[in-house]
Short mmCIF file of C-alpha atoms and ligand atoms in Angstrom, two decimals:
data_model
loop_
_atom_site.label_atom_id
_atom_site.label_comp_id
_atom_site.label_asym_id
_atom_site.label_seq_id
_atom_site.Cartn_x
_atom_site.Cartn_y
_atom_site.Cartn_z
CA MET A 445 0.00 0.00 0.00
CA LYS A 446 1.23 3.45 -0.98
CA ASP A 447 -1.51 5.31 0.92
CA LEU A 448 -3.92 5.05 3.84
CA ILE A 449 -7.21 6.46 2.61
CA GLY A 450 -9.68 4.39 4.62
CA ILE A 451 -10.16 1.43 6.93
CA LYS A 452 -12.66 -0.06 4.47
CA GLU A 453 -9.82 -1.15 2.17
CA LEU A 454 -7.71 -2.75 4.93
CA SER A 455 -7.74 -6.42 5.85
CA ARG A 456 -7.84 -7.60 9.45
CA ALA A 457 -4.21 -8.76 9.06
CA GLN A 458 -3.13 -5.28 7.92
CA ILE A 459 -4.94 -3.68 10.87
CA GLU A 460 -3.26 -6.11 13.27
CA GLU A 461 0.13 -5.34 11.75
CA ILE A 462 -0.44 -1.61 12.34
CA LEU A 463 -1.57 -2.23 15.93
CA ASN A 464 1.42 -4.48 16.68
CA THR A 465 3.81 -1.89 15.20
CA ALA A 466 2.13 0.86 17.25
CA LYS A 467 2.77 -1.22 20.39
CA ALA A 468 6.49 -1.30 19.58
CA PHE A 469 6.52 2.46 18.95
CA LYS A 470 4.68 3.11 22.22
CA GLU A 471 7.60 1.42 24.00
CA VAL A 472 10.01 3.74 22.13
CA LEU A 473 7.95 6.75 23.28
CA GLN A 474 8.41 5.72 26.92
CA ARG A 475 12.22 5.90 26.66
CA ASP A 476 14.30 8.96 27.62
CA ILE A 477 15.19 9.46 23.96
CA LYS A 478 11.89 9.17 22.12
CA LYS A 479 13.23 9.63 18.62
CA VAL A 480 14.31 6.96 16.12
CA PRO A 481 16.36 7.66 12.98
CA THR A 482 14.14 5.48 10.80
CA LEU A 483 12.98 8.11 8.28
CA ARG A 484 15.89 10.53 8.40
CA GLY A 485 16.18 12.40 5.08
CA LYS A 486 12.48 11.94 4.20
CA THR A 487 9.96 14.78 4.22
CA ALA A 488 6.32 14.99 5.34
CA ILE A 489 3.84 17.81 4.82
CA ASN A 490 0.70 18.25 6.90
CA LEU A 491 -2.07 19.80 4.80
CA PHE A 492 -5.00 20.68 7.03
CA PHE A 493 -7.87 22.42 5.22
CA GLU A 494 -10.07 21.99 8.33
CA PRO A 495 -9.35 22.80 11.99
CA SER A 496 -7.66 20.17 14.13
CA THR A 497 -5.92 19.97 17.49
CA ARG A 498 -5.28 16.28 18.20
CA THR A 499 -4.75 14.87 14.71
CA ARG A 500 -2.48 17.64 13.46
CA THR A 501 -0.28 17.84 16.55
CA SER A 502 0.05 14.08 16.93
CA PHE A 503 0.93 13.62 13.26
CA GLU A 504 3.60 16.30 13.65
CA LEU A 505 4.98 14.62 16.78
CA ALA A 506 4.86 11.18 15.12
CA GLU A 507 6.76 12.51 12.10
CA LYS A 508 9.38 14.20 14.29
CA ARG A 509 9.81 11.07 16.43
CA LEU A 510 10.56 9.20 13.17
CA SER A 511 13.16 11.89 12.24
CA LEU A 512 11.23 13.18 9.22
CA ASP A 513 11.62 16.77 8.06
CA VAL A 514 8.16 18.29 8.63
CA LEU A 515 6.31 21.08 6.84
CA ASN A 516 3.02 22.39 8.22
CA PHE A 517 0.84 23.98 5.58
CA SER A 518 -1.31 26.78 6.96
CA VAL A 519 -4.38 27.21 4.73
CA PRO A 520 -5.43 30.71 5.96
CA THR A 521 -1.98 32.14 5.11
CA SER A 522 -1.55 30.17 1.86
CA ALA A 523 -2.38 30.89 -1.79
CA VAL A 524 -5.55 28.80 -1.33
CA VAL A 525 -7.22 32.03 -0.15
CA LYS A 526 -6.24 33.60 -3.51
CA GLY A 527 -8.12 30.83 -5.30
CA GLU A 528 -5.39 28.24 -5.92
CA THR A 529 -7.01 24.85 -6.50
CA LEU A 530 -6.37 21.66 -4.54
CA TYR A 531 -4.67 20.18 -7.62
CA ASP A 532 -2.32 23.15 -8.09
CA THR A 533 -1.57 23.25 -4.36
CA LEU A 534 -0.63 19.57 -4.59
CA LYS A 535 1.58 20.09 -7.65
CA THR A 536 3.38 22.97 -5.89
CA ILE A 537 4.07 20.80 -2.83
CA GLU A 538 5.12 17.88 -5.04
CA ALA A 539 7.79 20.09 -6.58
CA TYR A 540 9.59 19.90 -3.21
CA ASN A 541 9.84 16.12 -3.65
CA VAL A 542 7.95 15.30 -0.43
CA ASP A 543 7.56 11.67 0.63
CA TYR A 544 4.40 11.84 2.76
CA ILE A 545 1.31 14.04 2.54
CA VAL A 546 -1.13 14.06 5.46
CA ILE A 547 -4.40 15.68 4.44
CA ARG A 548 -7.59 16.76 6.19
CA HIS A 549 -10.29 18.25 4.00
CA SER A 550 -14.03 18.99 4.24
CA SER A 551 -14.74 17.13 0.98
CA SER A 552 -15.28 13.37 1.09
CA GLY A 553 -12.88 11.91 -1.46
CA ALA A 554 -10.24 14.68 -1.21
CA ALA A 555 -7.58 12.30 0.18
CA LYS A 556 -8.21 9.79 -2.61
CA PHE A 557 -8.03 12.57 -5.19
CA ILE A 558 -4.64 13.65 -3.83
CA ALA A 559 -3.38 10.06 -3.69
CA ASP A 560 -4.39 9.48 -7.31
CA HIS A 561 -2.35 12.48 -8.45
CA THR A 562 0.92 12.10 -6.58
CA GLU A 563 3.77 9.64 -6.11
CA ALA A 564 4.01 10.58 -2.41
CA SER A 565 2.35 8.42 0.25
CA VAL A 566 -0.94 10.03 1.29
CA ILE A 567 -2.56 9.59 4.71
CA ASN A 568 -6.16 10.61 5.20
CA ALA A 569 -6.51 12.69 8.39
CA GLY A 570 -10.27 13.04 7.84
CA ASP A 571 -12.21 13.72 4.62
CA GLY A 572 -15.72 15.12 4.94
CA ILE A 573 -18.11 12.50 6.32
CA ASN A 574 -16.16 9.67 4.66
CA GLU A 575 -13.36 8.32 6.89
CA HIS A 576 -10.88 9.19 9.65
CA PRO A 577 -8.79 6.00 9.53
CA THR A 578 -6.06 6.89 12.02
CA GLN A 579 -8.70 7.78 14.65
CA ALA A 580 -10.24 4.30 14.29
CA LEU A 581 -6.78 2.72 14.52
CA LEU A 582 -5.86 4.63 17.68
CA ASP A 583 -9.26 3.76 19.15
CA ALA A 584 -8.65 0.07 18.40
CA PHE A 585 -5.15 0.33 19.86
CA SER A 586 -6.58 1.88 23.05
CA ILE A 587 -9.29 -0.79 23.35
CA LEU A 588 -6.73 -3.55 22.83
CA GLU A 589 -4.35 -2.00 25.36
CA ILE A 590 -6.99 -1.90 28.09
CA LYS A 591 -9.30 -4.82 27.30
CA GLY A 592 -6.58 -7.11 25.87
CA ARG A 593 -8.78 -8.04 22.89
CA ILE A 594 -11.25 -6.66 20.38
CA ASP A 595 -13.00 -9.91 19.49
CA GLY A 596 -15.99 -10.70 21.67
CA LEU A 597 -16.61 -7.11 22.83
CA LYS A 598 -19.91 -5.23 22.78
CA ILE A 599 -19.17 -1.74 21.48
CA ALA A 600 -21.74 1.08 21.60
CA ILE A 601 -21.22 4.10 19.35
CA VAL A 602 -23.42 6.91 20.66
CA GLY A 603 -24.60 10.10 19.00
CA ASP A 604 -24.32 11.71 15.59
CA ILE A 605 -23.37 8.61 13.64
CA LEU A 606 -24.83 9.88 10.37
CA HIS A 607 -22.37 12.77 9.98
CA SER A 608 -19.35 11.19 11.70
CA ARG A 609 -16.30 9.99 9.76
CA VAL A 610 -14.99 8.61 13.07
CA ALA A 611 -18.08 6.40 13.42
CA ARG A 612 -17.73 5.23 9.82
CA SER A 613 -14.05 4.25 10.21
CA ASN A 614 -14.75 2.62 13.58
CA TYR A 615 -17.63 0.66 12.05
CA TYR A 616 -15.40 -0.62 9.21
CA LEU A 617 -12.67 -1.60 11.66
CA LEU A 618 -14.89 -3.30 14.25
CA SER A 619 -16.71 -5.20 11.47
CA LYS A 620 -13.44 -6.95 10.64
CA PHE A 621 -13.39 -8.37 14.18
CA ASP A 622 -15.94 -10.54 15.99
CA THR A 623 -17.68 -7.68 17.80
CA GLU A 624 -21.24 -6.67 18.64
CA ILE A 625 -21.61 -3.16 17.18
CA ARG A 626 -24.40 -0.93 18.52
CA PHE A 627 -25.53 2.38 17.04
CA VAL A 628 -27.21 4.45 19.76
CA GLY A 629 -28.90 7.78 19.14
CA PRO A 630 -31.96 9.63 17.93
CA PRO A 631 -33.33 8.28 14.62
CA THR A 632 -32.32 11.48 12.81
CA PHE A 633 -28.64 10.83 13.67
CA LEU A 634 -28.66 7.18 12.55
CA PRO A 635 -28.43 5.86 8.98
CA SER A 636 -31.87 5.18 7.47
CA HIS A 637 -30.63 1.70 6.45
CA PRO A 638 -28.15 0.58 9.13
CA PRO A 639 -25.79 -2.26 8.17
CA GLU A 640 -27.11 -5.74 8.98
CA ASN A 641 -24.36 -6.43 11.52
CA VAL A 642 -25.38 -3.45 13.68
CA LYS A 643 -27.88 -3.36 16.55
CA VAL A 644 -29.77 -0.07 16.72
CA TYR A 645 -30.93 1.55 19.98
CA TYR A 646 -33.00 4.71 20.25
CA ARG A 647 -32.71 4.94 24.06
CA LEU A 648 -29.34 5.74 25.61
CA ARG A 649 -29.57 3.44 28.63
CA ASP A 650 -30.70 0.46 26.53
CA GLY A 651 -27.75 0.99 24.18
CA ILE A 652 -25.03 1.33 26.81
CA LYS A 653 -26.28 -1.48 29.10
CA ASP A 654 -23.73 -4.33 29.27
CA ALA A 655 -21.46 -2.61 26.70
CA ASP A 656 -17.71 -3.19 27.12
CA VAL A 657 -16.84 0.00 25.24
CA ILE A 658 -18.87 3.18 24.84
CA ILE A 659 -17.70 5.63 22.16
CA MET A 660 -19.40 9.02 22.43
CA LEU A 661 -19.47 11.31 19.42
CA ARG A 662 -19.57 15.06 18.98
CA ILE A 663 -22.55 16.46 17.07
CA GLN A 664 -21.02 17.47 13.72
CA LEU A 665 -22.84 20.80 13.44
CA GLU A 666 -20.49 21.88 10.64
CA ARG A 667 -21.70 19.02 8.41
CA GLN A 668 -25.48 19.33 8.78
CA LYS A 669 -28.31 21.68 8.10
CA SER A 670 -30.58 22.50 11.03
CA GLY A 671 -33.53 20.31 12.04
CA PHE A 672 -31.85 17.06 13.07
CA ILE A 673 -32.55 17.67 16.78
CA PRO A 674 -34.93 20.11 18.48
CA SER A 675 -32.15 21.73 20.56
CA LEU A 676 -28.77 20.94 22.12
CA LYS A 677 -30.42 21.14 25.57
CA GLU A 678 -32.94 18.46 24.62
CA TYR A 679 -30.19 16.34 23.03
CA TYR A 680 -28.21 16.48 26.28
CA HIS A 681 -31.29 15.52 28.28
CA PHE A 682 -32.02 12.39 26.23
CA TRP A 683 -28.66 11.45 24.69
CA GLY A 684 -25.88 13.10 26.64
CA LEU A 685 -24.00 10.67 28.90
CA LYS A 686 -24.36 12.11 32.40
CA LYS A 687 -23.56 11.25 36.01
CA GLU A 688 -26.97 9.60 36.51
CA ASP A 689 -26.35 7.27 33.54
CA LEU A 690 -23.05 5.96 34.93
CA SER A 691 -24.81 3.32 37.08
CA PHE A 692 -25.92 1.72 33.79
CA VAL A 693 -22.28 1.44 32.63
CA ARG A 694 -20.40 -1.74 33.49
CA ASP A 695 -17.68 -1.38 36.14
CA ASP A 696 -15.09 -2.69 33.67
CA ALA A 697 -16.35 -0.74 30.64
CA ILE A 698 -14.29 1.97 28.98
CA LEU A 699 -15.66 5.37 27.99
CA MET A 700 -14.16 6.92 24.87
CA HIS A 701 -14.48 10.15 22.89
CA PRO A 702 -12.42 11.11 19.83
CA GLY A 703 -12.52 14.80 20.80
CA PRO A 704 -13.10 17.64 20.65
CA MET A 705 -15.72 17.21 23.38
CA ASN A 706 -18.70 19.44 23.96
CA ARG A 707 -19.30 19.15 27.69
CA GLY A 708 -22.98 19.59 28.45
CA VAL A 709 -23.99 18.35 24.98
CA GLU A 710 -22.84 14.76 24.44
CA VAL A 711 -21.03 14.25 27.73
CA SER A 712 -20.89 15.71 31.25
CA THR A 713 -17.79 16.68 33.20
CA GLU A 714 -18.49 13.88 35.73
CA VAL A 715 -18.29 11.36 32.87
CA VAL A 716 -15.04 12.86 31.55
CA ASN A 717 -13.57 12.58 35.05
CA ASP A 718 -14.88 9.04 35.66
CA PRO A 719 -12.06 6.47 36.12
CA ARG A 720 -13.51 4.47 33.23
CA ALA A 721 -12.94 7.35 30.78
CA ILE A 722 -9.79 6.96 28.65
CA ILE A 723 -10.14 10.08 26.50
CA LEU A 724 -6.63 11.43 27.14
CA LYS A 725 -5.12 7.93 26.75
CA GLN A 726 -6.62 7.95 23.26
CA VAL A 727 -4.81 11.23 22.57
CA THR A 728 -1.50 9.76 23.81
CA ASN A 729 -1.97 6.66 21.67
CA GLY A 730 -2.45 8.80 18.58
CA ILE A 731 1.31 9.37 18.34
CA ALA A 732 2.38 5.70 18.37
CA THR A 733 -0.45 4.70 16.04
CA ARG A 734 0.40 7.41 13.51
CA MET A 735 4.10 6.52 13.72
CA ALA A 736 3.13 2.94 12.84
CA VAL A 737 1.06 4.02 9.84
CA ILE A 738 3.81 6.27 8.46
CA TYR A 739 6.48 3.61 9.06
CA LEU A 740 4.51 0.80 7.41
CA LEU A 741 3.61 2.85 4.32
CA ARG A 742 7.31 3.48 3.79
CA ARG A 743 8.10 -0.21 3.94
CA SER A 744 5.38 -1.46 1.61
N1 CP B 696 -10.34 13.48 16.92
C1 CP B 696 -9.96 14.46 16.10
O1 CP B 696 -9.91 14.31 14.87
O2 CP B 696 -9.67 15.65 16.74
P1 CP B 696 -9.12 16.94 16.03
O3 CP B 696 -10.22 17.51 15.18
O4 CP B 696 -8.71 17.87 17.13
O5 CP B 696 -7.96 16.54 15.16
#
């Protein structure tokens, strides 16, 4: 594989290879000297056409830990604001002979478009409502690290599944394992024809009961017109995971959120602070997982 565009295209064996490699890199990141010379002399560029905190910073750290030379492309101060197209931006960057392009874009298919028009390895850091493959990989890594397995788990994905590229990539990944996948949310936030291997729940407590893993999602207001929910206050009342819901969560369950969180919308501060929440562990694991992806693309 030259590129990582989506989880859909990966086999279970490829996912397991990435997760095993991430485990080795996590050990490197716990040493005093966290950097390896593996990709010295290679260059990566991070092209973020949409805002990001976690994905952009952890890709940059992953690249630096692998000894890559790193360029961060700032869209608001670039010629994109003068009307330069995605294609011409790509050709300009390509002229620097870069080896890796990490791209986030609001259009589904933008990462594939870039990959089809460059010799560099392209990694999708989120394209529209399509996929966010490295988020699903770091989520799987985090589940594996804590639960010791993915097979046999009941995993509830709660919230705005319809507009979430994180939910889509997680669904593709979990479907390659022997998991029970639950979609939990109001009907307007769930696909009208859910996949056959998914159990659908319209009531929060029914959906989270007995789950081993609960993944809460942000409402993707930037990707939807109004009218999906009456109000954020009502959403929080019925669908937000709150202190009073925690007694319905298994003692050994893990609570996850890809971030950014909207406290008081999909999750309460008590939930974020609950010992079962691993939200910042997910952030930490983003570095090792992204190092693994970059490293393995180079080798294949
Ligand atoms: N989870 C995630 O993609 O977060 P950012 O938007 O901060 O990168």
